[in-house]
Every structure is written in structure tokens, then in C-alpha cells.
XYZ file of C-alpha atoms in Angstrom:
412
model
C -28.840 50.378 -21.878
C -29.643 46.670 -21.831
C -26.863 44.112 -21.823
C -27.803 40.840 -23.457
C -26.075 37.736 -22.183
C -25.772 34.485 -24.090
C -25.695 31.338 -22.001
C -22.864 29.023 -22.990
C -23.072 25.298 -22.160
C -20.739 24.584 -19.269
C -18.028 22.114 -20.308
C -17.353 19.162 -18.082
C -14.065 17.399 -17.451
C -14.358 15.145 -20.454
C -14.880 17.916 -22.918
C -18.678 17.636 -23.135
C -21.362 19.906 -21.816
C -24.359 19.856 -19.558
C -26.580 19.662 -22.612
C -27.300 16.130 -23.838
C -25.966 14.338 -20.778
C -27.126 10.717 -20.625
C -28.154 8.367 -17.873
C -24.633 6.918 -17.721
C -23.149 10.358 -17.057
C -25.734 11.031 -14.343
C -24.915 7.740 -12.608
C -21.190 8.401 -12.911
C -21.518 11.904 -11.463
C -23.618 10.543 -8.603
C -20.960 7.902 -7.948
C -18.108 10.431 -8.076
C -19.967 12.596 -5.561
C -19.991 9.835 -2.939
C -17.284 9.510 -0.338
C -15.088 6.414 -0.428
C -16.940 4.670 2.482
C -20.288 5.388 0.790
C -18.967 3.981 -2.492
C -18.030 0.768 -0.701
C -21.443 0.712 1.010
C -23.167 1.000 -2.374
C -20.775 -1.341 -4.199
C -20.719 -4.292 -1.793
C -24.393 -5.304 -2.429
C -23.766 -5.172 -6.187
C -20.675 -7.373 -5.819
C -22.649 -9.793 -3.635
C -25.429 -9.964 -6.234
C -22.923 -10.740 -8.993
C -21.295 -13.391 -6.780
C -24.538 -15.335 -6.334
C -25.514 -15.187 -10.018
C -23.906 -18.541 -10.951
C -25.563 -20.176 -7.927
C -28.982 -18.641 -8.514
C -28.777 -18.974 -12.328
C -31.628 -16.650 -13.370
C -33.521 -18.072 -16.371
C -32.952 -14.964 -18.486
C -29.154 -15.203 -18.044
C -28.656 -18.958 -17.874
C -26.820 -20.615 -20.784
C -28.674 -23.724 -21.995
C -26.305 -26.444 -23.100
C -23.342 -24.839 -21.301
C -22.708 -24.774 -17.574
C -23.363 -21.230 -16.385
C -20.804 -21.549 -13.573
C -18.087 -22.409 -16.090
C -19.137 -19.467 -18.281
C -18.865 -17.078 -15.338
C -15.452 -18.507 -14.417
C -14.306 -17.828 -17.972
C -15.754 -14.328 -17.712
C -13.745 -13.598 -14.555
C -10.582 -14.700 -16.360
C -11.384 -12.534 -19.407
C -12.208 -9.592 -17.125
C -8.699 -9.816 -15.661
C -7.224 -9.938 -19.167
C -9.314 -6.943 -20.276
C -8.210 -4.861 -17.283
C -4.551 -5.643 -17.959
C -4.837 -4.926 -21.684
C -6.750 -1.741 -20.894
C -3.723 -0.441 -18.985
C -1.614 -0.863 -22.121
C -4.113 0.089 -24.834
C -6.703 2.209 -23.051
C -4.572 4.124 -20.566
C -1.177 4.456 -22.253
C -2.414 4.216 -25.850
C -0.009 1.417 -26.880
C -1.493 -0.913 -29.497
C -0.669 -4.444 -28.325
C -1.781 -7.260 -30.642
C 0.213 -9.988 -28.900
C -1.134 -9.752 -25.352
C -1.917 -13.467 -25.508
C 1.849 -14.017 -25.180
C 1.852 -12.743 -21.581
C -1.242 -14.818 -20.902
C 0.629 -17.896 -22.191
C 3.753 -17.135 -20.129
C 1.683 -17.014 -16.931
C -0.135 -20.253 -17.738
C 3.019 -22.132 -18.726
C 4.841 -20.904 -15.619
C 2.293 -22.644 -13.400
C 2.182 -25.706 -15.656
C 5.948 -26.153 -15.868
C 6.319 -25.908 -12.092
C 3.470 -28.258 -11.172
C 2.662 -30.659 -14.035
C 4.117 -34.195 -13.816
C 4.735 -33.993 -17.602
C 7.219 -31.170 -17.078
C 10.957 -31.687 -16.436
C 10.844 -28.576 -14.208
C 8.169 -29.971 -11.903
C 8.802 -28.763 -8.336
C 5.873 -30.506 -6.665
C 6.903 -32.534 -3.643
C 6.722 -32.699 0.106
C 8.108 -29.216 0.668
C 5.753 -26.690 2.242
C 6.078 -24.113 -0.556
C 5.292 -26.559 -3.393
C 3.156 -29.059 -1.554
C 0.242 -30.439 -3.575
C -2.305 -28.446 -1.561
C -0.696 -25.020 -1.984
C 1.460 -25.293 -5.108
C -0.967 -23.334 -7.323
C -1.169 -20.478 -4.837
C 2.626 -20.528 -4.471
C 3.017 -20.202 -8.245
C 0.855 -17.058 -8.513
C 3.548 -14.548 -7.436
C 6.116 -16.410 -9.524
C 3.909 -16.212 -12.629
C 3.247 -12.505 -12.061
C 6.960 -11.774 -11.575
C 8.080 -13.724 -14.630
C 5.484 -12.132 -16.930
C 6.338 -8.661 -15.640
C 10.000 -9.388 -16.382
C 8.965 -10.641 -19.841
C 7.185 -7.328 -20.382
C 10.377 -5.531 -19.376
C 12.455 -7.597 -21.826
C 10.004 -6.978 -24.669
C 9.299 -3.336 -23.895
C 12.844 -2.092 -23.420
C 13.922 -2.407 -27.070
C 10.490 -1.972 -28.703
C 8.591 0.796 -26.895
C 10.442 3.472 -28.832
C 8.298 2.330 -31.758
C 4.797 3.710 -32.224
C 1.528 2.842 -33.887
C 1.537 0.107 -36.503
C 5.209 -0.724 -35.945
C 4.640 -1.475 -32.260
C 1.513 -3.491 -33.136
C 3.492 -5.710 -35.541
C 6.265 -6.266 -32.986
C 3.815 -7.306 -30.255
C 1.950 -9.541 -32.705
C 5.244 -11.258 -33.489
C 5.939 -11.691 -29.763
C 2.639 -13.497 -29.246
C 3.374 -15.869 -32.131
C 6.937 -16.488 -30.917
C 5.650 -17.580 -27.496
C 3.117 -19.941 -29.078
C 5.683 -21.444 -31.465
C 8.188 -21.949 -28.654
C 5.558 -23.769 -26.615
C 4.777 -25.939 -29.639
C 8.376 -26.798 -30.594
C 10.204 -27.103 -27.262
C 8.830 -30.599 -26.823
C 11.417 -31.628 -24.224
C 10.231 -28.848 -21.921
C 6.620 -28.042 -22.807
C 5.619 -31.468 -24.181
C 4.770 -29.767 -27.483
C 1.294 -30.161 -28.922
C 0.396 -32.856 -26.392
C 0.409 -30.193 -23.702
C 0.868 -30.338 -19.941
C -1.746 -32.057 -17.802
C -2.552 -32.516 -14.099
C -1.640 -28.907 -13.311
C -1.905 -28.010 -9.630
C -5.007 -26.380 -8.206
C -6.170 -25.552 -4.649
C -7.073 -28.756 -2.794
C -9.876 -27.465 -0.600
C -13.151 -29.017 0.522
C -12.073 -32.620 0.025
C -14.663 -35.159 1.161
C -16.045 -38.557 0.252
C -18.293 -36.984 -2.374
C -15.472 -34.743 -3.655
C -12.183 -36.618 -3.077
C -10.201 -34.041 -5.063
C -11.820 -30.910 -3.627
C -14.216 -28.249 -4.840
C -11.748 -26.739 -7.347
C -11.186 -30.006 -9.185
C -12.366 -30.232 -12.793
C -14.306 -33.312 -11.728
C -16.626 -31.234 -9.541
C -19.373 -30.773 -12.124
C -22.509 -31.604 -10.157
C -24.988 -29.174 -8.633
C -25.170 -25.403 -8.854
C -22.043 -24.831 -6.736
C -19.553 -26.662 -8.938
C -15.891 -25.987 -9.700
C -16.793 -23.214 -12.160
C -18.566 -21.265 -9.411
C -15.603 -21.612 -7.063
C -13.177 -20.459 -9.737
C -15.497 -17.549 -10.514
C -15.330 -16.440 -6.881
C -11.526 -16.652 -6.918
C -11.448 -14.693 -10.178
C -13.780 -12.050 -8.749
C -11.496 -11.567 -5.758
C -8.543 -11.102 -8.112
C -10.499 -8.630 -10.255
C -11.380 -6.523 -7.192
C -7.767 -6.432 -6.000
C -6.468 -5.525 -9.465
C -9.157 -2.840 -9.879
C -8.098 -1.227 -6.605
C -4.440 -1.208 -7.639
C -5.082 0.078 -11.159
C -7.593 2.659 -9.903
C -5.059 4.103 -7.475
C -2.469 4.220 -10.256
C -4.885 6.097 -12.529
C -5.462 8.758 -9.883
C -1.747 9.182 -9.311
C 0.985 10.911 -11.283
C 1.479 7.671 -13.207
C -2.103 7.672 -14.479
C -1.937 11.324 -15.518
C 1.269 10.589 -17.424
C -0.417 7.668 -19.205
C -3.324 9.856 -20.311
C -0.932 12.549 -21.515
C 1.039 9.989 -23.531
C -2.143 8.542 -24.999
C -3.466 11.930 -26.102
C -0.230 13.351 -27.522
C 3.084 11.693 -26.782
C 5.174 14.454 -28.381
C 3.457 17.177 -26.357
C 3.832 15.133 -23.154
C 7.553 14.689 -23.802
C 8.009 18.403 -24.504
C 6.296 19.186 -21.195
C 8.834 17.054 -19.335
C 7.027 13.707 -19.004
C 9.534 10.802 -19.256
C 7.365 8.992 -21.782
C 9.532 5.900 -22.258
C 9.646 5.187 -18.521
C 5.882 5.448 -18.093
C 5.194 3.393 -21.228
C 7.477 0.704 -19.833
C 5.599 0.845 -16.533
C 2.300 0.346 -18.373
C 3.728 -2.563 -20.353
C 5.066 -4.299 -17.260
C 1.885 -3.799 -15.228
C -0.269 -5.025 -18.104
C 2.013 -8.039 -18.559
C 1.834 -8.892 -14.848
C -1.984 -8.851 -14.911
C -1.918 -10.997 -18.057
C 0.320 -13.494 -16.264
C -2.089 -13.568 -13.318
C -4.983 -14.386 -15.641
C -2.903 -17.101 -17.311
C -2.189 -18.683 -13.928
C -5.917 -18.596 -13.169
C -6.625 -20.303 -16.500
C -4.022 -23.042 -15.911
C -5.421 -23.908 -12.494
C -8.997 -23.835 -13.746
C -8.649 -26.160 -16.768
C -5.677 -28.130 -15.338
C -4.428 -28.792 -18.877
C -2.856 -26.457 -21.428
C -1.428 -26.761 -24.929
C -0.222 -24.201 -27.492
C -3.487 -24.075 -29.473
C -5.157 -22.141 -26.660
C -2.798 -19.193 -27.144
C -3.242 -18.327 -30.812
C -3.632 -14.889 -32.361
C -7.429 -15.260 -32.562
C -7.648 -15.195 -28.765
C -5.462 -12.091 -28.732
C -7.933 -10.395 -31.076
C -10.825 -11.396 -28.798
C -9.061 -9.800 -25.829
C -8.650 -6.594 -27.816
C -12.321 -6.759 -28.877
C -13.367 -6.762 -25.219
C -11.428 -3.535 -24.628
C -12.648 -1.814 -27.800
C -16.302 -2.785 -27.340
C -16.385 -1.905 -23.647
C -14.573 1.424 -24.016
C -10.831 2.008 -24.015
C -9.630 3.591 -20.803
C -12.740 2.675 -18.783
C -12.036 -0.136 -16.300
C -15.671 -1.068 -15.701
C -16.437 -0.682 -19.403
C -13.852 -3.267 -20.447
C -15.274 -5.681 -17.859
C -18.653 -5.334 -19.568
C -16.878 -5.916 -22.882
C -15.319 -9.104 -21.487
C -18.760 -10.306 -20.381
C -20.148 -9.702 -23.876
C -17.263 -11.586 -25.499
C -17.702 -14.607 -23.212
C -21.443 -14.708 -22.576
C -23.028 -14.132 -25.990
C -21.345 -17.060 -27.838
C -22.204 -19.448 -24.982
C -25.768 -18.169 -24.890
C -26.083 -18.671 -28.652
C -24.780 -22.250 -28.536
C -28.318 -23.530 -27.934
C -29.651 -21.740 -31.032
C -29.211 -23.679 -34.277
C -29.475 -22.675 -37.899
C -29.773 -25.956 -39.712
C -27.063 -28.217 -38.312
C -24.831 -25.320 -37.253
C -24.878 -23.663 -33.832
C -25.218 -19.887 -33.855
C -22.342 -19.668 -31.373
C -19.967 -20.971 -34.044
C -20.454 -17.715 -35.956
C -19.126 -15.592 -33.097
C -16.187 -14.211 -35.092
C -18.543 -13.059 -37.837
C -20.852 -11.343 -35.354
C -18.022 -9.708 -33.421
C -16.537 -8.456 -36.684
C -19.857 -6.896 -37.710
C -20.278 -5.435 -34.225
C -16.842 -3.801 -34.389
C -17.581 -2.267 -37.811
C -20.895 -0.858 -36.581
C -19.301 0.357 -33.350
C -16.502 2.156 -35.167
C -19.047 3.960 -37.361
C -21.583 5.033 -34.733
C -19.685 4.954 -31.416
C -15.909 4.682 -31.923
C -15.213 5.419 -28.236
C -16.951 2.158 -27.194
C -20.095 1.425 -25.209
C -18.763 3.123 -22.078
C -16.267 5.809 -23.107
C -13.645 6.966 -20.649
C -13.737 10.477 -19.281
C -10.800 12.589 -20.372
C -9.012 13.967 -17.304
C -6.207 15.932 -18.875
C -7.756 19.048 -17.310
C -8.410 17.799 -13.797
C -11.301 19.520 -12.047
C -11.824 21.661 -15.177
C -15.543 22.004 -14.529
C -15.077 23.177 -10.943
C -12.491 25.744 -12.016
C -14.802 27.001 -14.760
C -17.734 27.414 -12.369
C -15.524 29.233 -9.856
C -14.026 31.651 -12.389
C -17.085 32.345 -14.548
C -19.069 34.591 -12.096
C -16.076 36.866 -11.566
C -15.415 37.049 -15.305
C -19.065 37.820 -16.035
C -19.131 40.557 -13.391
C -15.949 42.115 -14.748
C -17.304 41.967 -18.302
C -20.609 43.543 -17.299
C -18.860 46.362 -15.397
C -16.621 47.103 -18.362
C -19.582 47.190 -20.751
C -21.534 49.626 -18.526
C -18.502 51.846 -18.126
C -17.843 51.986 -21.859
C -21.536 52.641 -22.529
C -21.659 55.477 -20.015
C -18.682 57.209 -21.560
C -20.341 57.550 -24.923
């Protein structure tokens, strides 16, 4: 008697199979197979290469008509925003359309504490708010205040879901912008706050205000490059923190809530607590990016925190791949780089970069049709180590099945 066996594709941890695996999956599996020291050994040269890009300015990547260092500094800021929004939208599955509100709170915290146009200016001769270190001193304050803002917003609203939560967060973003525009005695209204503090480092005769000053525009290593390096350092630190959270009980709870909140609650997951954690962590990262923006441009006004920017932040997450930290960073690069690259291309009297909202809208429609999970989809880890368990159990199950079939055939 011959027993025919049918080979079944082995499922992996994200619900796929060995068949049809792409180059991205192969690279990811190779990366996951490395030990942590080997990952650092492989990652450090890549980080170093990215760090020298704005200094080297390769012709294929350079942005004619726009300073490439400034573009990369903006990219680092957007990468921080995308990582923070990914915690809320990609990890916990909470649709937040007003994330720009947290970004504005962080920026205005630094501006109100350091701008001479602000009645709350704390700059002086004290060590903590001295002119050289005031911006750095404001970073933890901005992060704390935005996290507390996330707590205040999330406590009454996170019991809502879906479209209702999206409308509430959209309203929050508009409320922050309108407050900044109308509280003229505090925020200086539409005129904005200027001369915001920044790190006073590298002061010399050629650069009397330091390398981080907005006046440092000459050469390849200008203020944009220095702010890009600061932003990169922040991105690495935030990635380490968020990555450890994802691998912990908190991250598993977020994934469970994102996939099916009712099932997670039935299984004993305190969904409201973990959603509030995600909201606060995302808000804190948004405040950090806002503080980076305030120090970089050294001037802010309410028009920079409109709903259009909030949609762009969400586009970076959706295009890159919700739930994938590195994917959303790529999405942030696309959102920042492509319009600046297209600024040098003209159709008639109009720059192609001015049509960025049209192109991003078309890209989102096409993406939702052909690849709704984004360019770099996240791996589903609800069944941790599912592939290893399957490979360990399958031989024993096959042997038991074959023995039973032979026994039943022999008894005929």
C-alpha cells in the first residue's frame, strides 16, 4: 500500500508561506537571524553612510534649487513624527487625524519658554535656562507637557472607536491651532514667536551665532546638516525605546487591540490602559519632534500646524506601512524628498513640487488598490514563533498520521 503525501506550504509568523517570498522577506529573515551585537555591527555602517549623505550630496539624490542639508533635516523631523504616529495608528490601531496638535504643543512649549516675544520667557542668566543650553533644557519639558496633553485628550475620548475617534482627534488638532492664533497676549497670534533658542555651539568669527544658527547657510556642512545629525540621534534613541516596547507585553497588547479589540478585552487585556499608553507615548514623540522643529527654524506661527500637515504625517505612515518602524521612516523620506526634488522641474510657470498634494492623493488611491498594507507591511506577531512551533510539531504529526494509516490499512 502506497501512502501519498501532499506538501502544504509552511506558514510563517505573518500568515504567509514559504512560497512567493520576496527579497524584503529574505533580508528581514536574515536580519532577524543575527544576534544583537551582529545587528549593531551591520547597522552602524549603514547609519554612518546616511549621516554623511548631506555632506557628500550625491548627484542622483541632491535637490537642485533646495539645500539638501535642510531637506535632510526636515526628513529627520518627519521621521520622528512618523514613528510617534505609527505607535498610535500602526501599533495600537487608533486613527488619529489631529497628531499635528501634539507637534504644535511641543513647538510652542519651547517657543513660549525661550522667545523674547513671549510673556513666559524664562531665558536669563540661570544655568538651566541660559542662552547656550535653554533649547536642550526645554526638550524634557516639551516631552512631558505633550505626554500630559495626550493623557488629558485620551482619558475621555479613547472609549470611542473608528470614525468617532478620528473626528475627535481632528477637532483637537484644530483647537490647538485656533488657540495659538487667538491667544495673542501669550502666543503673539498670527505674527508668531521669533528668536527661539537653539544650541549655541561652534561659535567663531566666521559663525558668531554657532553652527546651529539659521544664518549658517554656507558650505556643505551648514545648519541643516547639523540639525539632521541631531534628528538622527533622536530617531535612533526613539527607535530603541519603541522597539523594546513592541517586543514586550505592551507591544503584544497593542497588536491584539489593533487586530480585534473586543477579542483582546475578552481575553483579559486591559484595552483602555494600553490604548492610553500608546496615545501618551505617541504624543511625547510628537512633542519631541515639535521641539526639534522650533529650534531648527527659530520661528513659529499657527499656519505651520494646519490639518494639511496632519494629513501628510498620516500619509507617511500609510505609504511606508502601518506598524513597521523602518517602513514609516521610508514613507517620511518620500513625503519630504520628492516635493523638494520636483521643485526644479517646471511645467509652464508652475513648479512640479507645487502639485505634491495631487500626486500624494493619486499615490494613496493606487496604493490602497494594489498594496493596502503599504510599501513595507508589518509582520503580524499575534502567534509568536508560530513557524518554529509548526516545524517542531509537524514531523511528529506526520509520523503519527502515517502509522495510523498503515495500521488501518493492515486491518482490512
